[in-house]
XYZ file of C-alpha atoms in Angstrom:
445
model
C -25.998 3.809 16.914
C -26.287 5.429 13.468
C -23.325 5.708 11.179
C -22.272 8.279 8.625
C -24.118 8.055 5.298
C -22.481 6.365 2.372
C -20.210 8.661 0.407
C -19.283 10.789 3.394
C -15.603 10.034 2.891
C -15.452 12.547 0.034
C -13.896 15.832 1.053
C -14.209 19.497 0.161
C -11.651 20.459 -2.487
C -10.394 23.551 -0.722
C -6.904 24.701 -1.590
C -4.249 24.550 1.085
C -3.558 28.229 0.512
C -7.183 29.151 1.235
C -7.250 27.064 4.415
C -3.936 28.507 5.599
C -5.255 32.009 4.994
C -8.187 31.551 7.347
C -7.664 33.534 10.554
C -7.072 31.580 13.729
C -10.216 33.145 15.171
C -12.326 31.373 12.547
C -10.930 28.022 13.618
C -11.468 28.848 17.251
C -15.132 29.674 16.588
C -17.080 27.558 19.067
C -19.980 27.232 16.622
C -17.948 25.506 13.916
C -18.972 21.866 13.641
C -16.191 19.335 14.310
C -16.890 17.465 11.076
C -16.299 20.631 9.045
C -13.013 21.251 10.797
C -12.016 17.640 10.225
C -12.621 17.828 6.485
C -10.125 20.669 6.250
C -7.609 18.700 8.318
C -8.009 15.720 5.992
C -7.441 17.867 2.930
C -4.375 19.426 4.507
C -2.918 16.001 5.335
C -3.608 14.777 1.814
C -1.868 17.878 0.439
C 1.229 17.077 2.493
C 1.665 13.552 1.078
C 1.020 14.881 -2.426
C 3.983 17.215 -2.059
C 2.841 20.424 -0.328
C 5.223 20.244 2.609
C 4.442 23.833 3.562
C 1.107 22.558 4.881
C 2.837 20.740 7.730
C 2.704 23.634 10.192
C -0.950 24.271 9.396
C -1.697 20.593 10.000
C -0.266 20.784 13.522
C -2.312 23.913 14.216
C -5.462 22.173 12.996
C -4.916 19.135 15.217
C -4.503 21.328 18.270
C -7.544 23.451 17.436
C -9.799 20.464 16.733
C -8.681 18.937 20.016
C -9.754 22.065 21.889
C -13.039 22.179 19.976
C -13.901 18.561 20.788
C -13.134 18.949 24.467
C -15.131 22.161 24.803
C -18.158 20.989 22.792
C -21.466 20.154 24.469
C -22.055 16.409 24.643
C -25.251 16.745 22.618
C -23.304 17.903 19.553
C -22.190 14.303 19.048
C -25.749 13.168 18.491
C -24.985 14.273 14.937
C -23.283 11.132 13.485
C -20.882 13.200 11.401
C -19.519 14.879 14.518
C -19.183 11.553 16.347
C -17.341 10.106 13.356
C -15.185 13.239 13.210
C -13.992 12.617 16.763
C -13.053 9.035 15.889
C -11.318 9.995 12.634
C -9.467 12.789 14.427
C -8.047 10.164 16.805
C -6.941 8.010 13.853
C -5.442 11.039 12.068
C -2.740 11.820 14.581
C -4.965 13.344 17.251
C -4.716 12.871 20.995
C -6.186 9.463 22.020
C -6.857 10.842 25.503
C -9.422 13.196 23.996
C -11.467 10.248 22.746
C -11.427 8.728 26.227
C -12.589 12.077 27.614
C -15.489 12.259 25.163
C -16.560 8.662 25.711
C -16.620 9.160 29.468
C -19.234 11.894 28.932
C -21.226 9.950 26.327
C -24.352 8.992 28.253
C -26.468 8.727 25.078
C -24.352 6.120 23.276
C -23.339 8.356 20.373
C -20.054 6.498 19.938
C -19.885 2.866 18.847
C -18.375 1.141 21.888
C -16.770 -1.520 19.681
C -14.860 1.048 17.642
C -13.866 2.927 20.780
C -12.569 -0.278 22.361
C -10.555 -1.138 19.243
C -8.954 2.312 19.096
C -8.148 2.410 22.791
C -6.522 -1.013 22.665
C -4.670 -0.175 19.454
C -3.213 3.090 20.736
C -2.281 1.394 24.013
C -0.233 -1.161 22.069
C -2.695 -4.012 22.652
C -4.097 -4.254 19.158
C -3.802 -8.036 18.962
C -6.486 -8.311 21.624
C -9.046 -6.808 19.250
C -7.886 -8.367 15.968
C -11.111 -10.339 15.475
C -13.311 -7.401 16.452
C -11.792 -5.024 13.940
C -11.884 -7.719 11.286
C -15.664 -7.807 11.739
C -15.960 -4.009 11.810
C -14.187 -3.405 8.487
C -16.960 -4.789 6.218
C -19.635 -3.246 8.431
C -18.149 0.236 8.124
C -17.268 -0.070 4.451
C -18.255 3.040 2.433
C -18.419 5.224 5.542
C -16.117 7.915 6.862
C -14.504 5.423 9.241
C -14.064 2.617 6.705
C -10.622 3.408 5.211
C -9.133 4.207 8.612
C -10.427 1.013 10.208
C -9.145 -1.046 7.269
C -5.687 0.504 7.633
C -5.617 -0.203 11.364
C -6.867 -3.752 10.742
C -3.937 -4.295 8.397
C -1.494 -2.958 10.977
C -2.891 -5.246 13.673
C -3.058 -8.329 11.448
C 0.320 -8.030 9.717
C 2.528 -9.598 12.436
C 0.549 -12.853 12.405
C -1.040 -12.987 8.938
C 0.611 -10.831 6.296
C -1.626 -12.113 3.487
C -4.798 -11.106 5.300
C -3.177 -7.776 6.133
C -2.608 -7.203 2.419
C -6.351 -7.492 1.858
C -7.041 -4.843 4.509
C -4.398 -2.528 3.060
C -5.890 -2.960 -0.418
C -9.333 -2.059 0.889
C -7.967 1.005 2.672
C -6.129 2.415 -0.344
C -8.859 1.647 -2.879
C -11.553 3.264 -0.739
C -9.548 6.482 -0.236
C -7.528 7.156 -3.413
C -5.184 10.124 -3.451
C -5.221 10.481 0.322
C -2.828 9.974 3.194
C -4.629 6.657 3.760
C -3.631 5.378 0.329
C -0.059 6.616 0.820
C 0.327 4.766 4.118
C -1.425 1.638 2.816
C 0.885 1.429 -0.210
C 4.029 1.628 1.907
C 2.765 -1.037 4.266
C 1.618 -3.205 1.371
C 5.198 -3.295 0.092
C 6.375 -4.554 3.480
C 3.587 -7.125 3.722
C 4.092 -8.472 0.208
C 7.828 -8.819 0.824
C 6.993 -10.709 4.009
C 5.147 -13.368 2.015
C 7.633 -13.306 -0.909
C 5.112 -11.799 -3.325
C 7.768 -9.996 -5.345
C 5.510 -9.072 -8.257
C 2.960 -7.552 -5.886
C 5.680 -5.587 -4.128
C 6.824 -4.258 -7.498
C 3.269 -3.287 -8.403
C 2.805 -1.401 -5.131
C 6.167 0.284 -5.688
C 5.109 1.472 -9.143
C 1.876 2.892 -7.756
C 3.686 4.674 -4.950
C 6.344 6.179 -7.227
C 3.686 7.562 -9.564
C 1.404 8.982 -6.891
C 3.431 9.897 -3.822
C 7.017 10.443 -4.909
C 6.958 13.876 -3.203
C 5.549 12.642 0.085
C 7.623 13.439 3.194
C 7.514 9.671 3.803
C 9.015 8.817 0.415
C 12.376 8.215 2.045
C 10.842 5.207 3.799
C 9.613 4.002 0.427
C 13.123 4.383 -1.006
C 14.537 2.202 1.784
C 11.890 -0.447 1.139
C 12.469 -0.416 -2.607
C 16.241 -0.737 -2.213
C 15.740 -3.732 0.091
C 13.281 -5.274 -2.372
C 15.682 -4.910 -5.302
C 18.788 -6.149 -3.510
C 17.093 -9.173 -1.952
C 15.274 -10.246 -5.088
C 17.525 -9.164 -7.945
C 17.193 -11.804 -10.603
C 13.446 -12.036 -10.195
C 13.538 -8.241 -10.376
C 15.204 -7.092 -13.580
C 16.957 -3.930 -14.657
C 13.840 -2.954 -16.599
C 11.735 -3.306 -13.451
C 14.000 -0.876 -11.622
C 13.858 1.607 -14.486
C 10.078 1.318 -14.625
C 9.607 2.122 -10.942
C 12.064 5.033 -10.926
C 10.937 6.547 -14.235
C 8.478 9.107 -12.728
C 11.158 10.551 -10.437
C 13.392 13.517 -11.176
C 17.028 12.913 -12.048
C 18.443 13.729 -8.621
C 16.033 11.385 -6.860
C 16.730 8.544 -9.290
C 20.456 8.976 -8.808
C 20.034 8.894 -5.039
C 18.154 5.587 -5.159
C 20.629 4.051 -7.614
C 23.416 5.015 -5.203
C 21.549 3.352 -2.346
C 21.094 0.211 -4.420
C 24.773 0.249 -5.416
C 25.922 0.523 -1.824
C 23.534 -2.134 -0.504
C 24.461 -4.495 -3.348
C 28.146 -3.860 -2.710
C 27.801 -4.775 0.944
C 25.951 -7.980 -0.003
C 28.587 -8.940 -2.549
C 26.259 -8.662 -5.545
C 28.792 -7.462 -8.133
C 26.428 -7.365 -11.079
C 23.774 -5.237 -9.382
C 26.369 -2.998 -7.738
C 28.058 -2.248 -11.051
C 24.806 -1.768 -12.906
C 23.490 0.671 -10.303
C 26.786 2.495 -9.927
C 27.053 2.903 -13.701
C 23.526 4.300 -13.923
C 24.182 6.657 -11.021
C 27.338 7.830 -12.802
C 25.336 8.473 -15.975
C 22.700 10.423 -14.080
C 25.412 12.460 -12.361
C 26.406 13.726 -15.806
C 22.857 15.021 -16.303
C 22.998 17.075 -13.124
C 25.437 19.674 -14.487
C 28.094 18.816 -11.944
C 25.725 18.964 -9.000
C 25.564 15.207 -8.579
C 27.914 12.882 -6.697
C 30.095 11.220 -9.359
C 32.605 10.029 -6.737
C 30.179 7.634 -5.054
C 29.336 5.521 -8.116
C 33.080 5.071 -8.697
C 33.561 4.082 -5.070
C 30.786 1.490 -5.040
C 31.785 0.002 -8.382
C 35.377 -0.301 -7.174
C 34.325 -1.974 -3.924
C 32.205 -4.423 -5.891
C 35.244 -5.269 -8.054
C 37.316 -6.313 -5.042
C 35.916 -9.842 -5.243
C 36.452 -10.077 -9.001
C 39.501 -11.061 -11.016
C 40.103 -7.320 -11.610
C 41.201 -6.740 -8.018
C 44.369 -4.858 -9.031
C 42.387 -2.256 -10.946
C 39.936 -2.072 -8.056
C 42.781 -1.136 -5.695
C 43.941 1.578 -8.091
C 40.448 3.036 -8.370
C 39.892 2.911 -4.605
C 43.211 4.677 -4.015
C 42.246 7.362 -6.515
C 39.063 8.263 -4.618
C 39.800 11.295 -2.469
C 38.805 10.885 1.167
C 37.882 14.546 1.323
C 34.928 13.945 -0.993
C 33.443 11.140 1.110
C 31.308 11.003 4.214
C 32.697 9.253 7.293
C 30.574 6.217 6.451
C 31.906 5.943 2.901
C 35.504 6.628 3.963
C 35.238 3.652 6.301
C 33.800 1.540 3.469
C 36.607 2.594 1.111
C 39.353 1.863 3.632
C 37.917 -1.519 4.584
C 37.530 -2.569 0.935
C 41.050 -1.445 0.056
C 42.464 -3.351 3.016
C 40.692 -6.535 1.949
C 41.793 -6.089 -1.677
C 45.418 -5.708 -0.618
C 45.205 -8.830 1.513
C 43.768 -10.795 -1.404
C 46.912 -10.048 -3.421
C 49.311 -11.007 -0.632
C 50.715 -14.537 -0.881
C 49.838 -16.792 2.033
C 52.410 -16.893 4.820
C 53.561 -20.425 5.536
C 55.104 -21.649 8.742
C 58.438 -23.397 8.747
C 58.096 -27.128 8.113
C 57.116 -29.024 11.218
C 59.598 -31.795 11.865
C 58.067 -34.928 13.255
C 59.274 -38.360 14.179
C 59.722 -40.747 11.274
C 56.741 -43.009 12.187
C 54.373 -40.001 12.171
C 55.636 -38.625 8.868
C 53.762 -41.134 6.759
C 54.874 -43.816 4.374
C 57.031 -41.438 2.324
C 58.839 -40.009 5.310
C 58.020 -36.417 4.187
C 57.641 -33.622 6.756
C 54.243 -31.979 7.105
C 53.720 -28.331 6.089
C 50.766 -26.419 7.526
C 49.587 -22.971 6.332
C 49.063 -20.441 9.116
C 45.340 -20.149 9.852
C 43.669 -16.764 10.016
C 43.489 -15.542 13.591
C 39.972 -14.968 14.924
C 41.392 -12.120 17.026
C 42.605 -10.409 13.888
C 39.054 -10.049 12.600
C 37.829 -8.817 15.965
C 40.533 -6.159 16.064
C 39.628 -5.012 12.571
C 35.938 -4.821 13.468
C 36.721 -2.621 16.439
C 38.929 -0.268 14.438
C 36.289 0.810 11.906
C 32.961 2.486 12.509
C 30.003 1.260 10.495
C 26.350 1.605 9.669
C 24.232 -0.673 11.800
C 22.503 -2.724 9.141
C 21.903 -6.492 8.989
C 25.039 -8.408 8.112
C 24.849 -9.523 4.482
C 25.577 -13.029 3.305
C 29.196 -13.396 2.121
C 29.738 -13.267 -1.627
C 30.253 -16.669 -3.147
C 33.737 -17.332 -4.459
C 34.039 -18.515 -8.044
C 36.995 -20.872 -7.913
C 36.931 -21.519 -11.656
C 38.123 -18.004 -12.467
C 40.800 -17.621 -9.778
C 44.574 -18.163 -10.035
C 45.585 -21.538 -8.671
C 42.130 -23.045 -9.068
C 43.300 -25.334 -11.829
C 45.956 -26.788 -9.550
C 43.324 -28.219 -7.264
C 43.008 -27.972 -3.510
C 45.886 -30.381 -2.949
C 48.305 -28.940 -5.543
C 50.657 -25.987 -5.316
C 47.729 -23.582 -5.574
C 45.888 -25.187 -2.648
C 46.948 -22.814 0.160
C 46.693 -19.841 -2.200
C 43.216 -20.842 -3.297
C 42.099 -21.302 0.297
C 43.410 -17.875 1.191
C 41.786 -16.234 -1.824
C 38.457 -17.859 -1.014
C 38.639 -16.684 2.580
C 39.647 -13.154 1.596
C 37.067 -12.812 -1.132
C 34.384 -14.104 1.193
C 35.225 -11.243 3.536
C 33.799 -8.718 1.075
C 30.409 -9.728 2.387
C 31.642 -8.823 5.865
C 32.370 -5.185 4.986
C 29.106 -4.244 6.571
C 30.123 -6.066 9.743
C 33.452 -4.233 9.738
C 31.464 -1.008 9.617
C 28.719 -2.030 12.040
C 29.227 0.581 14.763
C 28.578 3.715 12.739
C 24.743 3.625 12.720
C 24.427 6.578 10.291
C 22.709 4.998 7.322
C 20.664 7.345 5.223
C-alpha cells in the first residue's frame, strides 16, 4: 500500500465562480481523474465555510457527480494512490459511504488501506468506539498526507466521549494541518465543546476568538454562537466583559447584537442579573447603530426580567407592562408574562391562616396560640407550568436570594419579617424557574 506524497493536501486555488461555470458535461467526462474532481469539491466546501453560501448547490452537484464517477471507474484507476485517497476523502467529505464499500468489494489488488476502510465503515455505522485505538495509531502514520486532517478530525470525534483532552489534541492536529478549510472550521467548533467539557475556559475562549476571526460567515456559525453563549453564561466571572467584546469584535453590528441578545436571555433564565443587564444594555446600544432596524424591545425585556429578583422589582413590573406583546415572539411573550406574574407575587404580602387554637398543654409555656403561614401548594406550580409554553432548554439553577438587601431581613427569620422574608426568598428563587415554566415551547433559536 502506497500513500499520497507529502504536501498533497494543498489544493488548486480555483475560484468558485470558475468551477460553477464549468458545464455539467465536463464533470461527467469519464476520463476526468477522481482526484482532480475531488480537489474542486474541497475548494467548493472551503468556500462555503468562508462565506460563499451560493456554492452550496454546486457542492451537492459535485458530490453526486463524483459518486457516479467512482462507481463507473475501472478498478485499475485506483492503482494511482491519489485516486484511492480521493475515494476515501470523498467518503469523509459528505459522500455516500456505500460507495466506498462498493469500491472495496472490487479491490482485488489492495489499493485501499484495509485499516482505514475498516475505521471509516465502523465510524459511519455508529461503531466508532470499536476502532478508537486503530485510528489513534493511523493519525501519526498518515500525518502530512491527503488523509491526515480528515483522520485526525474523525479520531477526535471518536475519542471525545471518553477522553476529551486527547480529543483536543486530535482536533488541534486536524485544524493546524488544514488551515482555512472546512476541516479547520469543524475542528474549531468541536474544540470549543471539548475544552468546555474539561473546564479549560481559557482554551475555549482562544478557540472562540479563532473561529470568530476566520469563520464568522460560515453556515455553521449559528452553532458557534450557541456554544459561545453557553460558555459565557456558565463561566461568567472567569470570562470578563472584555473577553466577550474581544471575541465579538470581528462581527458586524447586527450579528453582535444577536449574540448579546442570546446572552441576555440565557443569563436572565439562569438568574444572572449582572450579565443579563450588561448584555441587554450592549444590545440596546447596538440597536441604536442599526438605524432602527434592530430589536430595541428585546434588550428592555431581558433587562426587566433580570430586575425581577432585585430590589427594583416595582420598576421591573412597570417596564415589563410597557413592553408591547405585539412586538414579541410567542417565546418572549411567554417569558414576559411569566416574569411579570412572579414579580407581582413577590410584592403580595403572605397570606396567613387564622390562628390555630390548641389545647392549653400543647400551646407551650406561655399559653400562646400557634400561627402557621400557608405553604405554597405544589399543585399551583404544576398548573402554572402547564399553562405556559416554553423553550426546551436545561433548567437553570435558581438565582440566589440576597437576604441582606430585602425588606424584613433585618427582623430575622423569627421576627415580624420572618414569613415575609420566607415568601420573598421563595418567590425570588422562582426566577430561575422561568425556563421551566416555559419548557414546552421548544423553539429556541
